[in-house]
Coordinates of C-alpha atoms and ligand atoms in Angstrom, one line a residue:
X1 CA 0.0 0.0 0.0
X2 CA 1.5 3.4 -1.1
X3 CA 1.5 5.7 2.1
X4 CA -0.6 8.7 1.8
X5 CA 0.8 12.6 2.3
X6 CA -1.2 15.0 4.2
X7 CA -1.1 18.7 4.2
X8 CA -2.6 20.7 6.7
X9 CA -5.1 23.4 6.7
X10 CA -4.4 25.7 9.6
X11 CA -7.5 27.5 10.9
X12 CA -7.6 26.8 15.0
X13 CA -10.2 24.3 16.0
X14 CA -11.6 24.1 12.2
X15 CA -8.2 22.7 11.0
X16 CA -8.5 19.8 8.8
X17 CA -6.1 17.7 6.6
X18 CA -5.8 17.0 3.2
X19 CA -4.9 13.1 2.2
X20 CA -3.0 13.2 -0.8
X21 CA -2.2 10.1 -2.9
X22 CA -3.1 7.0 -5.2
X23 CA -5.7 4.7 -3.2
X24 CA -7.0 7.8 -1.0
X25 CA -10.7 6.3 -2.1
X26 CA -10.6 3.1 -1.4
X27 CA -9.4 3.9 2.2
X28 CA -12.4 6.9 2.1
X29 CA -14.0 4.7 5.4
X30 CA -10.8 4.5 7.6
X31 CA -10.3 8.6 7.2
X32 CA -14.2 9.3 7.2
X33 CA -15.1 7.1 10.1
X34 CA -13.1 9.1 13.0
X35 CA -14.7 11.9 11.8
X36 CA -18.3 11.0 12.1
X37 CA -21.0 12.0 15.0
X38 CA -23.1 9.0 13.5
X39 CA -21.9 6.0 11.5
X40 CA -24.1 7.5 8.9
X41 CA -23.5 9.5 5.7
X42 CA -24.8 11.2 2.8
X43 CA -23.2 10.8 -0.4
X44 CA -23.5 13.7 -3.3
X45 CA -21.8 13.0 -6.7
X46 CA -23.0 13.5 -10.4
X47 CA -23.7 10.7 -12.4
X48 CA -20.6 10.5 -14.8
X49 CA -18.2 10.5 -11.0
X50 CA -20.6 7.8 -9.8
X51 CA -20.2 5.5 -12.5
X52 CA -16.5 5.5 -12.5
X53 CA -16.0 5.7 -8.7
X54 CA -18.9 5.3 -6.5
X55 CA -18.5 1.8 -6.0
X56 CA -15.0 1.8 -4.6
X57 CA -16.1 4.2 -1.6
X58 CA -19.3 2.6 -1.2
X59 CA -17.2 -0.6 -0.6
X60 CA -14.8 1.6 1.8
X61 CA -17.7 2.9 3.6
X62 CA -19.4 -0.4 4.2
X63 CA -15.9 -1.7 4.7
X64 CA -15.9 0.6 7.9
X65 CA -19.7 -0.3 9.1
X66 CA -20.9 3.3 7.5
X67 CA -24.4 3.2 6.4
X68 CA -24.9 5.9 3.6
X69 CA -27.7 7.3 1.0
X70 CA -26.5 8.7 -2.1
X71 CA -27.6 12.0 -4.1
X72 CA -27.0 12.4 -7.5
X73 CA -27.3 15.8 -8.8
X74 CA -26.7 16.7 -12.8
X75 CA -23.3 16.4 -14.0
X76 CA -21.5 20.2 -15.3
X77 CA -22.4 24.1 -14.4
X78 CA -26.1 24.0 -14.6
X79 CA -26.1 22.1 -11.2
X80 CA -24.7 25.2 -8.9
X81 CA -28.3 26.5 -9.2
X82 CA -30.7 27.5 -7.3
X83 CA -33.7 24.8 -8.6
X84 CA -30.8 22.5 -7.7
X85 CA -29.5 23.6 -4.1
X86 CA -33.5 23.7 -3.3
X87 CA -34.1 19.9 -4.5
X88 CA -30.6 19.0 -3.0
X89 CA -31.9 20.3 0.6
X90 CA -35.3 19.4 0.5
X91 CA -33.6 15.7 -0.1
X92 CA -31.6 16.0 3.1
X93 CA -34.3 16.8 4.9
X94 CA -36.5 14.3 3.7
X95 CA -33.8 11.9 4.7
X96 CA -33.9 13.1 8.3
X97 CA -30.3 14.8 8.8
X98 CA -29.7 16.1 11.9
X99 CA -27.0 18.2 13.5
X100 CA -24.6 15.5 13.8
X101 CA -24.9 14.4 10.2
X102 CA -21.8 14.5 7.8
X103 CA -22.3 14.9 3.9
X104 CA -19.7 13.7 1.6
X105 CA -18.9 15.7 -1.6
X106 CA -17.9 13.1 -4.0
X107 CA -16.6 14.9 -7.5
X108 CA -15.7 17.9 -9.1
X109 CA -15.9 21.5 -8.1
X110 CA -19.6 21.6 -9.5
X111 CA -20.6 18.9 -6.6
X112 CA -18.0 20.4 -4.0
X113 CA -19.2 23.4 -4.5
X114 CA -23.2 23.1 -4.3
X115 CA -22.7 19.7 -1.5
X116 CA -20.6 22.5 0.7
X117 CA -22.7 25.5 0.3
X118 CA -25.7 22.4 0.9
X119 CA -24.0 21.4 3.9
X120 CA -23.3 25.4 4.6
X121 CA -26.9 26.2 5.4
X122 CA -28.6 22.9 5.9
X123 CA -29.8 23.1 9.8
X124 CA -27.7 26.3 9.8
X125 CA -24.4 24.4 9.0
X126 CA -23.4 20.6 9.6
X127 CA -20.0 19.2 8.5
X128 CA -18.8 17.5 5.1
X129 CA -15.9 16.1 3.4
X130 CA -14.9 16.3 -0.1
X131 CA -14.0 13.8 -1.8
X132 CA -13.0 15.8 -5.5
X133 CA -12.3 13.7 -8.6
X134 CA -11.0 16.6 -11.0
X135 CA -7.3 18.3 -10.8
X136 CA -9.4 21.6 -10.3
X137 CA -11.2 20.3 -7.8
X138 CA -8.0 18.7 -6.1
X139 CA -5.9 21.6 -6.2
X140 CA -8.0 24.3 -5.9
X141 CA -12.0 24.1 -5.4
X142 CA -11.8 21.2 -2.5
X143 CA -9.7 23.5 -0.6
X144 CA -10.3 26.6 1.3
X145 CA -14.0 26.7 2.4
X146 CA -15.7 28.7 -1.0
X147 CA -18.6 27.2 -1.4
X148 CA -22.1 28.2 -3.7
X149 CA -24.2 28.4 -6.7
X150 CA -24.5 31.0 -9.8
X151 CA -27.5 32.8 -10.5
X152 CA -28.2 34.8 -13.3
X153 CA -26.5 37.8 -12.1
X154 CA -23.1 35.9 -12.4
X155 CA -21.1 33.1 -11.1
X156 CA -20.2 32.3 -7.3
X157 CA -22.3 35.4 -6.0
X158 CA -24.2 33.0 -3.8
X159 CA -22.3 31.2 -1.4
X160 CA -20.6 30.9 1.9
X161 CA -17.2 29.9 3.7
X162 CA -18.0 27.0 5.1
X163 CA -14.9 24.6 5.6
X164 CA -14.5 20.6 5.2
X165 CA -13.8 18.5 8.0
X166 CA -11.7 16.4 5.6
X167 CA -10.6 16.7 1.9
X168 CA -9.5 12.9 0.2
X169 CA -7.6 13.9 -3.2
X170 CA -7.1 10.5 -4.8
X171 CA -4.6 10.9 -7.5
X172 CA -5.6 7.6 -9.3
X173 CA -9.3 8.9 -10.0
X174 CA -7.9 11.4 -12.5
X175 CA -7.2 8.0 -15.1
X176 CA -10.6 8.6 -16.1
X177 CA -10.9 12.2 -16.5
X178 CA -11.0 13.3 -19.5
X179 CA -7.7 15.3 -21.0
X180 CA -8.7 18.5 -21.6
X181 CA -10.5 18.9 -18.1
X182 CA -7.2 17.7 -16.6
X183 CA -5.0 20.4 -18.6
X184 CA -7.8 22.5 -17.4
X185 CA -7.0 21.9 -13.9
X186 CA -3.0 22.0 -14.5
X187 CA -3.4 25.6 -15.5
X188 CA -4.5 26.5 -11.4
X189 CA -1.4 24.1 -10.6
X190 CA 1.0 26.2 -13.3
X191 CA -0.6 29.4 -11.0
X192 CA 1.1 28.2 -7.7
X193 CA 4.5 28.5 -9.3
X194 CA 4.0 31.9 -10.8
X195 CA 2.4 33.3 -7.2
X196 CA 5.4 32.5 -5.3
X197 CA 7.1 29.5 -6.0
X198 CA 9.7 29.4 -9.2
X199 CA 11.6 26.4 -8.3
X200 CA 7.8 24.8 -8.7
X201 CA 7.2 26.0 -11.7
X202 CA 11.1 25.2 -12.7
X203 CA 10.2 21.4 -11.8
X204 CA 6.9 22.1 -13.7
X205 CA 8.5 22.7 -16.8
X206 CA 10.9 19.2 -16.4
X207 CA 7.1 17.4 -15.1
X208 CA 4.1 18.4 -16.3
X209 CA 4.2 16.1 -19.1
X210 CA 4.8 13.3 -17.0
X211 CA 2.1 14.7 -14.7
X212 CA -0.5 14.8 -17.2
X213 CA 0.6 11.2 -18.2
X214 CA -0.4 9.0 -15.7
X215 CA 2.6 9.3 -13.4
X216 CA 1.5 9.2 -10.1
X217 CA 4.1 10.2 -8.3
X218 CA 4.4 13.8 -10.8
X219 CA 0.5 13.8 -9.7
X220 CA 1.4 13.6 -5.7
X221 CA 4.2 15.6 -5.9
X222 CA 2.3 18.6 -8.2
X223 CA -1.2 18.3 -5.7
X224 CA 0.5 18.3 -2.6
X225 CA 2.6 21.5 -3.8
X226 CA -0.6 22.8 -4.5
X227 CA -2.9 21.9 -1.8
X228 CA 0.2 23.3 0.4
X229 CA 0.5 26.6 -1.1
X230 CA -3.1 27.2 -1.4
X231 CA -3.6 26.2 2.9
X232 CA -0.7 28.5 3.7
X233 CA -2.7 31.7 1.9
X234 CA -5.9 30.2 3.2
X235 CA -4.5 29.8 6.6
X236 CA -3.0 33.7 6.5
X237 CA -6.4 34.5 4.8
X238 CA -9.2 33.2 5.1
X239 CA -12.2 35.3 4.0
X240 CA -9.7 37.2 1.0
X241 CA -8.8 40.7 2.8
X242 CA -5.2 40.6 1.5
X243 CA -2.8 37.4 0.7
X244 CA -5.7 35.5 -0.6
X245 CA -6.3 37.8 -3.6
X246 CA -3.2 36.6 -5.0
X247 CA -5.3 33.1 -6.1
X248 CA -7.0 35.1 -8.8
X249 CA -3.9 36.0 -10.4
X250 CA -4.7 34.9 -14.0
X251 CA -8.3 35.2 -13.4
X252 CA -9.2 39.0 -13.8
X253 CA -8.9 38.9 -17.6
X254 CA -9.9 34.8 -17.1
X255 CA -13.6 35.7 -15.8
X256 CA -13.9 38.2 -18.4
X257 CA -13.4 35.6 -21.1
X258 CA -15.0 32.8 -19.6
X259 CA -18.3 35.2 -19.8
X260 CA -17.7 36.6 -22.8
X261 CA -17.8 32.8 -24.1
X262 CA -20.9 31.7 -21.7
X263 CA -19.1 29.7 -19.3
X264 CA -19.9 26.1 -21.2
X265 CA -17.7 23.7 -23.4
X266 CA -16.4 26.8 -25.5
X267 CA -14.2 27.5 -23.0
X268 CA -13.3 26.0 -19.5
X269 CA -12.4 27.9 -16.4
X270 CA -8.8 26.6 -16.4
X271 CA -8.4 27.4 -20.1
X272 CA -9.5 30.9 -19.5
X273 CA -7.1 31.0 -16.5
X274 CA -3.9 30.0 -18.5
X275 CA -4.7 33.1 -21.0
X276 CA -5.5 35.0 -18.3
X277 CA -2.3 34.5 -16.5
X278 CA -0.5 34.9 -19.7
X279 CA -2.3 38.5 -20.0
X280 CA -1.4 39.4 -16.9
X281 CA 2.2 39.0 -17.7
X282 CA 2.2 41.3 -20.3
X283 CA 0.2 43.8 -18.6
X284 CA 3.1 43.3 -16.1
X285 CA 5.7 43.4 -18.4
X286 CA 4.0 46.9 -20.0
X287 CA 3.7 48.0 -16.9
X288 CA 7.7 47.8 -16.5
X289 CA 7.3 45.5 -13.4
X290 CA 8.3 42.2 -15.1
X291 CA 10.8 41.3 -18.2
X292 CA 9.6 40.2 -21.1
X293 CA 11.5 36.8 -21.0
X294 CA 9.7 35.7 -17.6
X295 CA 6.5 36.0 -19.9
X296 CA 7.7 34.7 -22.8
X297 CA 9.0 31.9 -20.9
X298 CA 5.1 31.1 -19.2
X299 CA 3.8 31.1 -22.6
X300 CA 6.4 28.5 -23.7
X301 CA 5.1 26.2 -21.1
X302 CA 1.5 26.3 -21.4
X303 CA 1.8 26.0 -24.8
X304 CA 4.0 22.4 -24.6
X305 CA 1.6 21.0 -22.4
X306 CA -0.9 22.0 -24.9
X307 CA -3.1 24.7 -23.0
X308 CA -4.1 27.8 -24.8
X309 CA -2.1 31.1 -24.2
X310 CA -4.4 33.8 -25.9
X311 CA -7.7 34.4 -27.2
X312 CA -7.0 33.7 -30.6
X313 CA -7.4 30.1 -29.7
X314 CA -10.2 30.0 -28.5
X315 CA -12.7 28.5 -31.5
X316 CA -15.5 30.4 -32.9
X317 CA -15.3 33.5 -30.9
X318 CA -14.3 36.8 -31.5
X319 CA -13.7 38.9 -28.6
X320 CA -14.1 42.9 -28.7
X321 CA -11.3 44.5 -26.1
X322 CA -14.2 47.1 -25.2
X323 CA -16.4 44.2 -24.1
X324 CA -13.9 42.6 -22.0
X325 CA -12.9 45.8 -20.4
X326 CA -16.6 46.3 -19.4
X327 CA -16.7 42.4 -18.1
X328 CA -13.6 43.2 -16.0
X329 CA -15.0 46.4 -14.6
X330 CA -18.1 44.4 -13.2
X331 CA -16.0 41.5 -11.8
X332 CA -16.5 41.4 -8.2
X333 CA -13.4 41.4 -7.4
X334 CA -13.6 45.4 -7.8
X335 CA -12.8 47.8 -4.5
X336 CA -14.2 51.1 -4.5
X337 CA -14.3 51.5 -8.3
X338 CA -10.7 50.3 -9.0
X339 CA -9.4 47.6 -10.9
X340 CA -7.8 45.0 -8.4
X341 CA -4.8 43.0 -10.7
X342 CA -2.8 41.1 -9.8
X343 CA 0.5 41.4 -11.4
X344 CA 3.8 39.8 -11.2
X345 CA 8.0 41.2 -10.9
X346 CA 8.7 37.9 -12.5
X347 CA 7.7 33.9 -12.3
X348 CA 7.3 33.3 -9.0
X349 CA 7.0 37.1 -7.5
X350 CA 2.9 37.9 -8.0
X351 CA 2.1 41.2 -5.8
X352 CA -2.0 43.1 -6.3
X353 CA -1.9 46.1 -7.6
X354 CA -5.4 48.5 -7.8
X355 CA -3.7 51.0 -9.5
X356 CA -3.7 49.6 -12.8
X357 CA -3.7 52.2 -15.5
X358 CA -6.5 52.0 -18.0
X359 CA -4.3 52.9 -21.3
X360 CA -1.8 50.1 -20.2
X361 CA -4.8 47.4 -20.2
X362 CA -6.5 48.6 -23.2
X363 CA -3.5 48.3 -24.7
X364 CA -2.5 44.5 -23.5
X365 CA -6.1 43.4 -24.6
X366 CA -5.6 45.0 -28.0
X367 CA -2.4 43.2 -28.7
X368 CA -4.1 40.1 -27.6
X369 CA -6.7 40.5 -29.8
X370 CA -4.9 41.3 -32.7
X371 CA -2.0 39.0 -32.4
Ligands
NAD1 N1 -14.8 26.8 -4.2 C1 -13.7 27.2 -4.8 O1 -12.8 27.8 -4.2 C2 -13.5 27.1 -6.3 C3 -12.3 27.3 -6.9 C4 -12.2 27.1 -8.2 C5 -13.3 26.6 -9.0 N2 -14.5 26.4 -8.3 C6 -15.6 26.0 -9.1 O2 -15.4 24.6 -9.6 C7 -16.2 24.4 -10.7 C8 -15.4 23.7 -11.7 O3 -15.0 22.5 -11.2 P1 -14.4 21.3 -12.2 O4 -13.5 21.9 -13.1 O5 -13.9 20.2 -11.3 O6 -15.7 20.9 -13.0 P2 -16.9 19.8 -12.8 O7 -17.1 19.5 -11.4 O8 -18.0 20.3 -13.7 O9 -16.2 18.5 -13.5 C9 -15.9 18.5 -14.9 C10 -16.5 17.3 -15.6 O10 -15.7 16.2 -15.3 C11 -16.6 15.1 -14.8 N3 -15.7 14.4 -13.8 C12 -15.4 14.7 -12.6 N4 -14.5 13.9 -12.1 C13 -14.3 12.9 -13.0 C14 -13.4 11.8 -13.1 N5 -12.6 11.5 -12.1 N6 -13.5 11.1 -14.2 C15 -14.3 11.4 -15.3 N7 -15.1 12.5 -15.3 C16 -15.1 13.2 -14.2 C17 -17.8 15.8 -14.2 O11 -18.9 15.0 -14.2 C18 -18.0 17.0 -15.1 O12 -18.7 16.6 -16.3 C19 -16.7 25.7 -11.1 O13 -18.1 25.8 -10.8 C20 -15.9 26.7 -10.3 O14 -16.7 27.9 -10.0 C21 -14.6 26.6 -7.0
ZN2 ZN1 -9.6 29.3 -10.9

């Protein structure tokens, strides 16, 4: 049995760990069961995680005398709804959870998200543990306590912090995910390098291929990293007052694509992201903060691993610069009227700046869109 690594999530008597590693799933029981008021559970997944990888932690689970129920809510987006959170709880209830109940979170950011923010406000907050089954959701969505739904007013504007007893990344799930969700998630992982970390992204460039592959020790090695970097900013920053805006690096000019595009198939969040943190670069490097090589050289990388590094490759749409100005303007990531970026000195030296000046982005998006 390969051992497991754990990170840590700092945050007093709501602490909780992260299990890292091949064969996390199958031991789901032996983590869970410690945890639990009640040897009872309540699975959520979607229906494309359950049929690869229900039945290995329902055998864990009944391995470790844990009854359980399972919900399955729609696969993609459309499930961080509203319609959906409202049939998701009024299951719950009709299942009789109580206080002491635990729900697990069994897939990608879609079900950890709407399962937490579930678990959020269900009898005004009982625990859960996520289970996530995408490299998104492993790096980045699983951890930190985010949880909610969109409405039509935009994404993630419903919600609450509301953090996971327990987070089970199991590196061997992602053999079934398909490719270009994984690159997806691999552009958040690239992210952790550029924030503060060169010598990651140094070993990124020598890895990620392998990582991609199906080499699991790459895949340890690259979550753990991330899971690490992302508990240490959580840990500093918990509800995003300072450290923790440095996680949206990328994701300024990201959004605004990623809504220009309608959030579906066209365009993934992660794809979005690896543009956006190219853009960001050469607003830095404008700016006179950053060289030009330290962008060039991100650009380089994405590109080998085969993630796209500007909005000319994204299919079938053609993006306006006035339009994604507007998009950024109404991100809500705005304080008092300003543009929050964040911006970079170099790989591995990201710092927020909201004194971004207008001509300097008009003129980054331009080039991009003309390039
Ligand atoms: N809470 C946060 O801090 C945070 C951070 C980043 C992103 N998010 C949210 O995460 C969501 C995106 O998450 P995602 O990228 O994981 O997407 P997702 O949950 O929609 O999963 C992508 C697709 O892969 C399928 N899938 C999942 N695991 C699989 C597996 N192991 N094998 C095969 N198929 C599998 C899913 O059924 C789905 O169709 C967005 O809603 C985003 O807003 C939240
Ligand atoms: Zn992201």
């Amino acid at each position: 049995v390969n051992p497991l690594e754990t990170v840590t999530v700092g945050l007093g008597d709501r602490s909780y760990e992260i299990i890292v590693g091949p064969g996390a799933l199958a031991r789901a029981g032996t983590h869970i069961s410690p945890l639990l008021r009640q040897p009872r559970t309540i699975v959520v997944t979607d229906p494309v995680v359950a049929d690869f990888h229900l039945e290995a932690l329902s055998r864990s689970l009944s391995d470790s005398d844990i009854a359980f129920e399972t919900i399955v809510v729609p696969a993609g987006e459309e499930a961080k709804s509203m319609a959906e959170l409202e049939r998701l709880l009024a299951r719950l209830l009709e299942l009789g959870i109580e206080r002491s109940s635990c729900i697990v979170a069994l897939g990608g950011g879609v079900v950890g998200d709407l399962a937490g923010f579930a678990a959020a406000v269900a009898l005004r907050g009982i625990d859960f543990v996520q289970i996530p089954t995408t490299l998104l959701a492993q790096v980045d969505s699983s951890v930190g306590g985010k949880t909610g739904i969109n409405t039509q007013a935009g994404k993630n504007l419903i919600g609450a912090f509301h953090q996971p007893r327990l987070v089970l990344a199991d590196t061997k799930v992602l053999d079934t995910l398909p490719r270009r969700q994984l690159l997806a998630g691999y552009a958040e992982v690239v992210k952790y390098g550029l924030i503060d970390d060169p010598a990651f992204f140094g070993w990124l460039e020598g890895h990620g291929a392998a990582l991609l592959g199906r080499d699991d020790a790459a895949r340890v090695k690259a979550v753990v990293r991330s899971c690490r970097a992302k508990a240490d900013i959580v840990a500093a920053d918990e509800r995003e007052a300072g450290r923790r805006a440095l996680l949206n690096l990328g994701h300024t000019f990201g959004h605004a694509l990623e809504a220009a595009c309608g959030y579906g198939d066209i365009l993934l969040h992660g794809e979005a992201v690896a543009i956006g943190m190219v853009m960001a670069f050469e607003l830095s490097v404008r700016l006179g903060h950053c060289p030009a090589d330290h962008a060039d050289r991100l650009r380089r990388h994405l590109a080998a691993v085969g993630l796209p590094t500007d909005p000319q490759h994204v299919d079938g749409v053609i993006f306006s610069a006035d339009d994604l100005r507007r998009r950024m303007a109404t991100d809500k990531k705005v304080k008092d009227g300003h543009l929050v970026f964040v911006l970079a000195r170099g790989i591995g030296e990201a710092f927020v700046s909201n004194s971004v000046d207008v001509d300097a982005l008009t003129a980054v998006l331009e080039d991009s869109l003309a390039a």
